[in-house]
């Protein structure tokens, strides 16, 4: 939806604001302005000039020398325009002025073109006469402009006057994004009404007078509607003694600003009223209507019909048609027919203003592949009460502009009138909903601008039928919010009988742990918090270990349940043992439970309860499988800094060569490894067992739910593989640290894909192979960039005594 500011000001005459102020205020009040175009941008020092004398250029056949009166002086202008003659009045840009663009209609430069005095083939020129394209416009907006040449102003144009203003270019065209529920804003009057309410100005709608002679339209025409559901209202009026011609300039300018090319007075009036009232109209040649009848009915399946665009359309029974006494003459709400179009020979014309079912129009237009300005408005669901005002407005313009004689009366098929809706007005509810403290009078002042009426006795607002979006109290509150200003509504806490609940931060982290474990095939286990003091011997825990400092239960069920556990391993290994002895293969279990660490013995206060995330498995999988599960959990918990591993964990219950502390920010936050064979024997498990224990309080401290979006890579990656020979005591974590640090930002990822120890490798050594992926986010990598990074990586590896395998 496009409108010119001058058109809005015709109905809000006191509106004074800049284009940006208008755009901002309208957007904040709910009528979103997508953008605007200043028509007089880069037009400076342009006046009306009259050509007094024309002489041929002495040194150029295609140039002429004009003496031009610009009101204050006579200036000389050299031009090559072929269409000017003595006495013509033209727009003239004076020395130092600016025009919007060139005469060829090419894209307008951002800052326009400055005009300076100079010489053309040795003859001085002190300005320039302008084509319509040089004024930033086009022949679509000014149909009378020549295709190539200077724009000729009307003879009554005052010499020396502002030519830009005279041409109607001191204006701004706004483009709006209108939501489908605000069908009233698909009209200039609707936008103007919103502008009046937004700026607290008076809205003055055009005064529509019912025009007509002493005759009666019913003596000329009959209308029959055979489907009231698809056509709830149909209005028809007649005009005879039609006089076709151009519409007045002000109408042409307003239509062109809305993106509609002026054609002639009759067509322009129908388009003008469609834009002004948001009510599409159609005109038929009365003499081409068989039997002088209009019948509104559904089409027949397979029926063919030629529309105004010359295309044959195949119809079906779902499509509503406008017919005469013998044949279809138009597709209702979409496009008229070739067989009844208005031609230059028209003498008598029938005006149609109707309301059609919006859903049917949308589906019909889609089925036919024919969407028009009219169908775009009808499909939103128009107000049937608007049709009468629109058709009367069109007839008024016809008579005022001398286009014809309006026949008296109107045929109006309107079996079920649409009534105004009543909505309860409760200021307390509105204030409570919005968090405001507005008075009843202040709220009612907003409604007055919107043409809402108020019944003080019933405390109800009477909503005009053009506001189909107002149905309930919340809609009324939205109107208050819009015009009070969303930016003025204070921040308040929500109120209610119950507060909105959600998981605590700690429980959200634990939920991630559960999801990761279950995704990786682990089943949840639940073990006792009470244990036997003998578990420390089964786990090979030294006598001086702090884990043996336990909370003793005063009245235990027995020795096997006499202390509170200080490690989760006994419960996990017991559960795995039970599964193994019941011949379950490939068992994976997890548990999230507390351990209990006394702060002092004997106890003087409650022990510290620390939640542990414990994983245990046997069967398929190995140490690296468990390591992968741990790293997946850390990644999903938002611990963005890479974790590391310390092989010197010193856990007596784990295999001495297959264990590690999990390190994060220099702290041990857990451990993982293969259970010591002696411990697995103590639990009667005949397979290798792998466990991981993560201390959840550390995780909760460092976890984050913040995520940074990274788009899909635009540029290709480069992959390099390296195979290295190194001592067995060098950890792959050290290798990865070198790759990350020395590879820099170009390293996107790396993958360990081979680890070999055997007869082909010297004793005490191992072969390790990595695939490294390089990628830049802003360009395609060149070999030299990748080679530079690889050289840094290889040089750092050499410092560890690592060599590349040949």
PDB file of N, CA and C in Angstrom, residues 21-98:
ATOM      1  N   UNK A  21       9.638  11.806  10.812  1.00  0.00           N
ATOM      2  CA  UNK A  21       8.756  11.854  11.983  1.00  0.00           C
ATOM      3  C   UNK A  21       7.463  11.098  11.716  1.00  0.00           C
ATOM      4  N   UNK A  22       6.921  11.295  10.522  1.00  0.00           N
ATOM      5  CA  UNK A  22       5.697  10.579  10.143  1.00  0.00           C
ATOM      6  C   UNK A  22       5.940   9.072  10.128  1.00  0.00           C
ATOM      7  N   UNK A  23       7.039   8.666   9.511  1.00  0.00           N
ATOM      8  CA  UNK A  23       7.372   7.244   9.410  1.00  0.00           C
ATOM      9  C   UNK A  23       7.523   6.611  10.787  1.00  0.00           C
ATOM     10  N   UNK A  24       8.254   7.255  11.676  1.00  0.00           N
ATOM     11  CA  UNK A  24       8.496   6.705  13.011  1.00  0.00           C
ATOM     12  C   UNK A  24       7.211   6.624  13.825  1.00  0.00           C
ATOM     13  N   UNK A  25       6.432   7.701  13.807  1.00  0.00           N
ATOM     14  CA  UNK A  25       5.217   7.743  14.624  1.00  0.00           C
ATOM     15  C   UNK A  25       4.193   6.735  14.133  1.00  0.00           C
ATOM     16  N   UNK A  26       4.008   6.633  12.830  1.00  0.00           N
ATOM     17  CA  UNK A  26       3.025   5.686  12.301  1.00  0.00           C
ATOM     18  C   UNK A  26       3.438   4.245  12.575  1.00  0.00           C
ATOM     19  N   UNK A  27       4.719   3.969  12.464  1.00  0.00           N
ATOM     20  CA  UNK A  27       5.198   2.614  12.745  1.00  0.00           C
ATOM     21  C   UNK A  27       4.971   2.259  14.208  1.00  0.00           C
ATOM     22  N   UNK A  28       5.258   3.182  15.118  1.00  0.00           N
ATOM     23  CA  UNK A  28       5.071   2.920  16.541  1.00  0.00           C
ATOM     24  C   UNK A  28       3.603   2.734  16.903  1.00  0.00           C
ATOM     25  N   UNK A  29       2.703   3.379  16.173  1.00  0.00           N
ATOM     26  CA  UNK A  29       1.282   3.237  16.491  1.00  0.00           C
ATOM     27  C   UNK A  29       0.636   2.073  15.759  1.00  0.00           C
ATOM     28  N   UNK A  30       1.429   1.288  15.018  1.00  0.00           N
ATOM     29  CA  UNK A  30       0.899   0.055  14.445  1.00  0.00           C
ATOM     30  C   UNK A  30       0.729   0.044  12.951  1.00  0.00           C
ATOM     31  N   UNK A  31       0.886   1.185  12.272  1.00  0.00           N
ATOM     32  CA  UNK A  31       0.795   1.221  10.814  1.00  0.00           C
ATOM     33  C   UNK A  31       2.217   1.297  10.287  1.00  0.00           C
ATOM     34  N   UNK A  32       2.795   0.125  10.046  1.00  0.00           N
ATOM     35  CA  UNK A  32       4.230   0.055   9.773  1.00  0.00           C
ATOM     36  C   UNK A  32       4.576   0.672   8.428  1.00  0.00           C
ATOM     37  N   UNK A  33       5.496   1.629   8.442  1.00  0.00           N
ATOM     38  CA  UNK A  33       6.006   2.248   7.228  1.00  0.00           C
ATOM     39  C   UNK A  33       7.282   1.512   6.822  1.00  0.00           C
ATOM     40  N   UNK A  34       7.229   0.882   5.651  1.00  0.00           N
ATOM     41  CA  UNK A  34       8.387   0.133   5.163  1.00  0.00           C
ATOM     42  C   UNK A  34       9.486   1.066   4.659  1.00  0.00           C
ATOM     43  N   UNK A  35       9.074   2.192   4.104  1.00  0.00           N
ATOM     44  CA  UNK A  35      10.040   3.145   3.575  1.00  0.00           C
ATOM     45  C   UNK A  35       9.301   4.294   2.907  1.00  0.00           C
ATOM     46  N   UNK A  36      10.048   5.259   2.451  1.00  0.00           N
ATOM     47  CA  UNK A  36       9.408   6.386   1.770  1.00  0.00           C
ATOM     48  C   UNK A  36      10.347   6.973   0.730  1.00  0.00           C
ATOM     49  N   UNK A  37       9.740   7.653  -0.247  1.00  0.00           N
ATOM     50  CA  UNK A  37      10.489   8.292  -1.324  1.00  0.00           C
ATOM     51  C   UNK A  37      10.145   9.777  -1.344  1.00  0.00           C
ATOM     52  N   UNK A  38      11.160  10.611  -1.213  1.00  0.00           N
ATOM     53  CA  UNK A  38      10.982  12.058  -1.277  1.00  0.00           C
ATOM     54  C   UNK A  38      11.043  12.458  -2.744  1.00  0.00           C
ATOM     55  N   UNK A  39       9.908  12.916  -3.297  1.00  0.00           N
ATOM     56  CA  UNK A  39       9.833  13.188  -4.729  1.00  0.00           C
ATOM     57  C   UNK A  39      10.694  14.373  -5.153  1.00  0.00           C
ATOM     58  N   UNK A  40      10.909  15.336  -4.258  1.00  0.00           N
ATOM     59  CA  UNK A  40      11.723  16.502  -4.640  1.00  0.00           C
ATOM     60  C   UNK A  40      13.162  16.378  -4.157  1.00  0.00           C
ATOM     61  N   UNK A  41      13.589  15.145  -3.899  1.00  0.00           N
ATOM     62  CA  UNK A  41      14.972  14.944  -3.485  1.00  0.00           C
ATOM     63  C   UNK A  41      15.920  15.402  -4.594  1.00  0.00           C
ATOM     64  N   UNK A  42      16.901  16.195  -4.246  1.00  0.00           N
ATOM     65  CA  UNK A  42      17.932  16.700  -5.164  1.00  0.00           C
ATOM     66  C   UNK A  42      17.379  17.648  -6.232  1.00  0.00           C
ATOM     67  N   UNK A  43      16.239  18.261  -5.977  1.00  0.00           N
ATOM     68  CA  UNK A  43      15.713  19.266  -6.909  1.00  0.00           C
ATOM     69  C   UNK A  43      15.867  20.646  -6.270  1.00  0.00           C
ATOM     70  N   UNK A  44      16.761  21.440  -6.806  1.00  0.00           N
ATOM     71  CA  UNK A  44      17.061  22.751  -6.227  1.00  0.00           C
ATOM     72  C   UNK A  44      17.109  23.826  -7.318  1.00  0.00           C
ATOM     73  N   UNK A  45      16.583  25.016  -6.980  1.00  0.00           N
ATOM     74  CA  UNK A  45      16.631  26.196  -7.856  1.00  0.00           C
ATOM     75  C   UNK A  45      16.031  25.890  -9.236  1.00  0.00           C
ATOM     76  N   UNK A  46      14.817  25.343  -9.201  1.00  0.00           N
ATOM     77  CA  UNK A  46      14.115  25.026 -10.444  1.00  0.00           C
ATOM     78  C   UNK A  46      12.856  25.890 -10.506  1.00  0.00           C
ATOM     79  N   UNK A  47      12.741  26.716 -11.524  1.00  0.00           N
ATOM     80  CA  UNK A  47      11.639  27.665 -11.632  1.00  0.00           C
ATOM     81  C   UNK A  47      10.949  27.505 -12.988  1.00  0.00           C
ATOM     82  N   UNK A  48       9.810  28.184 -13.118  1.00  0.00           N
ATOM     83  CA  UNK A  48       9.106  28.219 -14.399  1.00  0.00           C
ATOM     84  C   UNK A  48       9.748  29.290 -15.279  1.00  0.00           C
ATOM     85  N   UNK A  49      10.160  28.883 -16.467  1.00  0.00           N
ATOM     86  CA  UNK A  49      10.743  29.825 -17.420  1.00  0.00           C
ATOM     87  C   UNK A  49       9.939  29.831 -18.711  1.00  0.00           C
ATOM     88  N   UNK A  50       9.924  30.986 -19.384  1.00  0.00           N
ATOM     89  CA  UNK A  50       9.232  31.091 -20.680  1.00  0.00           C
ATOM     90  C   UNK A  50      10.240  31.431 -21.762  1.00  0.00           C
ATOM     91  N   UNK A  51      10.213  30.634 -22.843  1.00  0.00           N
ATOM     92  CA  UNK A  51      11.142  30.833 -23.957  1.00  0.00           C
ATOM     93  C   UNK A  51      10.666  32.029 -24.785  1.00  0.00           C
ATOM     94  N   UNK A  52      11.464  33.075 -24.823  1.00  0.00           N
ATOM     95  CA  UNK A  52      11.109  34.288 -25.548  1.00  0.00           C
ATOM     96  C   UNK A  52      11.661  34.291 -26.975  1.00  0.00           C
ATOM     97  N   UNK A  53      12.820  33.712 -27.176  1.00  0.00           N
ATOM     98  CA  UNK A  53      13.441  33.759 -28.488  1.00  0.00           C
ATOM     99  C   UNK A  53      14.311  32.524 -28.694  1.00  0.00           C
ATOM    100  N   UNK A  54      14.276  31.996 -29.908  1.00  0.00           N
ATOM    101  CA  UNK A  54      15.082  30.829 -30.253  1.00  0.00           C
ATOM    102  C   UNK A  54      15.914  31.149 -31.482  1.00  0.00           C
ATOM    103  N   UNK A  55      17.238  30.867 -31.411  1.00  0.00           N
ATOM    104  CA  UNK A  55      18.140  31.055 -32.542  1.00  0.00           C
ATOM    105  C   UNK A  55      18.937  29.766 -32.749  1.00  0.00           C
ATOM    106  N   UNK A  56      19.359  29.538 -33.954  1.00  0.00           N
ATOM    107  CA  UNK A  56      20.151  28.344 -34.242  1.00  0.00           C
ATOM    108  C   UNK A  56      21.589  28.556 -33.759  1.00  0.00           C
ATOM    109  N   UNK A  57      22.197  27.506 -33.318  1.00  0.00           N
ATOM    110  CA  UNK A  57      23.590  27.546 -32.873  1.00  0.00           C
ATOM    111  C   UNK A  57      24.484  27.709 -34.097  1.00  0.00           C
ATOM    112  N   UNK A  58      25.451  28.607 -34.046  1.00  0.00           N
ATOM    113  CA  UNK A  58      26.279  28.851 -35.241  1.00  0.00           C
ATOM    114  C   UNK A  58      27.188  27.683 -35.604  1.00  0.00           C
ATOM    115  N   UNK A  59      27.539  26.829 -34.610  1.00  0.00           N
ATOM    116  CA  UNK A  59      28.512  25.771 -34.889  1.00  0.00           C
ATOM    117  C   UNK A  59      27.953  24.369 -34.659  1.00  0.00           C
ATOM    118  N   UNK A  60      26.636  24.232 -34.480  1.00  0.00           N
ATOM    119  CA  UNK A  60      26.061  22.903 -34.243  1.00  0.00           C
ATOM    120  C   UNK A  60      24.656  22.852 -34.820  1.00  0.00           C
ATOM    121  N   UNK A  61      24.421  21.891 -35.713  1.00  0.00           N
ATOM    122  CA  UNK A  61      23.127  21.795 -36.376  1.00  0.00           C
ATOM    123  C   UNK A  61      22.013  21.378 -35.421  1.00  0.00           C
ATOM    124  N   UNK A  62      22.341  20.590 -34.384  1.00  0.00           N
ATOM    125  CA  UNK A  62      21.310  20.041 -33.507  1.00  0.00           C
ATOM    126  C   UNK A  62      21.118  20.850 -32.226  1.00  0.00           C
ATOM    127  N   UNK A  63      21.819  21.945 -32.080  1.00  0.00           N
ATOM    128  CA  UNK A  63      21.684  22.775 -30.887  1.00  0.00           C
ATOM    129  C   UNK A  63      20.992  24.089 -31.244  1.00  0.00           C
ATOM    130  N   UNK A  64      20.221  24.597 -30.259  1.00  0.00           N
ATOM    131  CA  UNK A  64      19.589  25.911 -30.424  1.00  0.00           C
ATOM    132  C   UNK A  64      19.907  26.768 -29.207  1.00  0.00           C
ATOM    133  N   UNK A  65      19.811  28.098 -29.417  1.00  0.00           N
ATOM    134  CA  UNK A  65      20.079  29.041 -28.333  1.00  0.00           C
ATOM    135  C   UNK A  65      18.755  29.700 -27.963  1.00  0.00           C
ATOM    136  N   UNK A  66      18.376  29.546 -26.670  1.00  0.00           N
ATOM    137  CA  UNK A  66      17.088  30.066 -26.200  1.00  0.00           C
ATOM    138  C   UNK A  66      17.325  31.218 -25.227  1.00  0.00           C
ATOM    139  N   UNK A  67      16.529  32.269 -25.395  1.00  0.00           N
ATOM    140  CA  UNK A  67      16.488  33.338 -24.409  1.00  0.00           C
ATOM    141  C   UNK A  67      15.259  33.075 -23.547  1.00  0.00           C
ATOM    142  N   UNK A  68      15.488  32.834 -22.238  1.00  0.00           N
ATOM    143  CA  UNK A  68      14.425  32.352 -21.355  1.00  0.00           C
ATOM    144  C   UNK A  68      14.200  33.358 -20.234  1.00  0.00           C
ATOM    145  N   UNK A  69      12.945  33.751 -20.088  1.00  0.00           N
ATOM    146  CA  UNK A  69      12.531  34.637 -18.994  1.00  0.00           C
ATOM    147  C   UNK A  69      12.241  33.781 -17.776  1.00  0.00           C
ATOM    148  N   UNK A  70      12.999  33.982 -16.677  1.00  0.00           N
ATOM    149  CA  UNK A  70      12.789  33.196 -15.454  1.00  0.00           C
ATOM    150  C   UNK A  70      12.183  34.039 -14.344  1.00  0.00           C
ATOM    151  N   UNK A  71      11.582  35.172 -14.721  1.00  0.00           N
ATOM    152  CA  UNK A  71      10.893  36.005 -13.744  1.00  0.00           C
ATOM    153  C   UNK A  71      11.731  37.139 -13.242  1.00  0.00           C
ATOM    154  N   UNK A  72      12.933  36.854 -12.782  1.00  0.00           N
ATOM    155  CA  UNK A  72      13.810  37.893 -12.239  1.00  0.00           C
ATOM    156  C   UNK A  72      14.794  38.402 -13.270  1.00  0.00           C
ATOM    157  N   UNK A  73      15.006  37.641 -14.330  1.00  0.00           N
ATOM    158  CA  UNK A  73      15.972  38.031 -15.344  1.00  0.00           C
ATOM    159  C   UNK A  73      15.748  37.202 -16.607  1.00  0.00           C
ATOM    160  N   UNK A  74      16.438  37.591 -17.658  1.00  0.00           N
ATOM    161  CA  UNK A  74      16.436  36.845 -18.911  1.00  0.00           C
ATOM    162  C   UNK A  74      17.777  36.111 -19.000  1.00  0.00           C
ATOM    163  N   UNK A  75      17.742  34.801 -19.158  1.00  0.00           N
ATOM    164  CA  UNK A  75      18.997  34.044 -19.247  1.00  0.00           C
ATOM    165  C   UNK A  75      19.059  33.297 -20.568  1.00  0.00           C
ATOM    166  N   UNK A  76      20.281  32.968 -20.936  1.00  0.00           N
ATOM    167  CA  UNK A  76      20.510  32.247 -22.190  1.00  0.00           C
ATOM    168  C   UNK A  76      20.787  30.784 -21.881  1.00  0.00           C
ATOM    169  N   UNK A  77      20.090  29.897 -22.595  1.00  0.00           N
ATOM    170  CA  UNK A  77      20.256  28.453 -22.389  1.00  0.00           C
ATOM    171  C   UNK A  77      20.433  27.797 -23.749  1.00  0.00           C
ATOM    172  N   UNK A  78      21.461  26.977 -23.878  1.00  0.00           N
ATOM    173  CA  UNK A  78      21.704  26.207 -25.096  1.00  0.00           C
ATOM    174  C   UNK A  78      21.167  24.791 -24.865  1.00  0.00           C
ATOM    175  N   UNK A  79      20.378  24.291 -25.810  1.00  0.00           N
ATOM    176  CA  UNK A  79      19.775  22.968 -25.644  1.00  0.00           C
ATOM    177  C   UNK A  79      19.701  22.257 -26.984  1.00  0.00           C
ATOM    178  N   UNK A  80      19.584  20.960 -26.908  1.00  0.00           N
ATOM    179  CA  UNK A  80      19.388  20.164 -28.112  1.00  0.00           C
ATOM    180  C   UNK A  80      17.997  19.571 -28.171  1.00  0.00           C
ATOM    181  N   UNK A  81      17.096  20.003 -27.273  1.00  0.00           N
ATOM    182  CA  UNK A  81      15.737  19.466 -27.246  1.00  0.00           C
ATOM    183  C   UNK A  81      15.001  19.797 -28.534  1.00  0.00           C
ATOM    184  N   UNK A  82      14.347  18.807 -29.145  1.00  0.00           N
ATOM    185  CA  UNK A  82      13.705  19.055 -30.438  1.00  0.00           C
ATOM    186  C   UNK A  82      12.282  19.592 -30.330  1.00  0.00           C
ATOM    187  N   UNK A  83      11.719  19.633 -29.094  1.00  0.00           N
ATOM    188  CA  UNK A  83      10.275  19.893 -28.992  1.00  0.00           C
ATOM    189  C   UNK A  83       9.918  21.286 -28.469  1.00  0.00           C
ATOM    190  N   UNK A  84      10.893  22.166 -28.254  1.00  0.00           N
ATOM    191  CA  UNK A  84      10.571  23.477 -27.689  1.00  0.00           C
ATOM    192  C   UNK A  84      10.350  24.501 -28.794  1.00  0.00           C
ATOM    193  N   UNK A  85       9.536  25.496 -28.468  1.00  0.00           N
ATOM    194  CA  UNK A  85       9.293  26.583 -29.414  1.00  0.00           C
ATOM    195  C   UNK A  85       9.091  27.859 -28.616  1.00  0.00           C
ATOM    196  N   UNK A  86       9.130  28.981 -29.309  1.00  0.00           N
ATOM    197  CA  UNK A  86       8.977  30.264 -28.641  1.00  0.00           C
ATOM    198  C   UNK A  86       7.597  30.357 -27.980  1.00  0.00           C
ATOM    199  N   UNK A  87       7.574  30.872 -26.754  1.00  0.00           N
ATOM    200  CA  UNK A  87       6.333  31.004 -25.993  1.00  0.00           C
ATOM    201  C   UNK A  87       6.097  29.865 -25.020  1.00  0.00           C
ATOM    202  N   UNK A  88       6.810  28.727 -25.196  1.00  0.00           N
ATOM    203  CA  UNK A  88       6.634  27.588 -24.277  1.00  0.00           C
ATOM    204  C   UNK A  88       7.118  27.952 -22.882  1.00  0.00           C
ATOM    205  N   UNK A  89       6.404  27.393 -21.882  1.00  0.00           N
ATOM    206  CA  UNK A  89       6.831  27.533 -20.491  1.00  0.00           C
ATOM    207  C   UNK A  89       7.383  26.186 -20.039  1.00  0.00           C
ATOM    208  N   UNK A  90       8.574  26.221 -19.492  1.00  0.00           N
ATOM    209  CA  UNK A  90       9.302  24.989 -19.175  1.00  0.00           C
ATOM    210  C   UNK A  90       9.940  25.101 -17.795  1.00  0.00           C
ATOM    211  N   UNK A  91      10.218  23.942 -17.143  1.00  0.00           N
ATOM    212  CA  UNK A  91      10.999  23.974 -15.896  1.00  0.00           C
ATOM    213  C   UNK A  91      12.465  24.255 -16.199  1.00  0.00           C
ATOM    214  N   UNK A  92      13.030  25.221 -15.493  1.00  0.00           N
ATOM    215  CA  UNK A  92      14.415  25.632 -15.730  1.00  0.00           C
ATOM    216  C   UNK A  92      15.194  25.517 -14.428  1.00  0.00           C
ATOM    217  N   UNK A  93      16.314  24.816 -14.470  1.00  0.00           N
ATOM    218  CA  UNK A  93      17.211  24.765 -13.321  1.00  0.00           C
ATOM    219  C   UNK A  93      18.281  25.831 -13.533  1.00  0.00           C
ATOM    220  N   UNK A  94      18.401  26.708 -12.549  1.00  0.00           N
ATOM    221  CA  UNK A  94      19.314  27.842 -12.656  1.00  0.00           C
ATOM    222  C   UNK A  94      20.737  27.438 -12.307  1.00  0.00           C
ATOM    223  N   UNK A  95      21.655  28.323 -12.596  1.00  0.00           N
ATOM    224  CA  UNK A  95      23.067  28.082 -12.299  1.00  0.00           C
ATOM    225  C   UNK A  95      23.227  27.783 -10.796  1.00  0.00           C
ATOM    226  N   UNK A  96      23.883  26.664 -10.481  1.00  0.00           N
ATOM    227  CA  UNK A  96      24.081  26.261  -9.088  1.00  0.00           C
ATOM    228  C   UNK A  96      22.974  25.374  -8.552  1.00  0.00           C
ATOM    229  N   UNK A  97      21.937  25.148  -9.341  1.00  0.00           N
ATOM    230  CA  UNK A  97      20.842  24.277  -8.916  1.00  0.00           C
ATOM    231  C   UNK A  97      21.161  22.810  -9.147  1.00  0.00           C
ATOM    232  N   UNK A  98      20.198  21.947  -8.835  1.00  0.00           N
ATOM    233  CA  UNK A  98      20.408  20.501  -8.975  1.00  0.00           C
ATOM    234  C   UNK A  98      19.180  19.859  -9.598  1.00  0.00           C
TER     235      UNK A  98
END
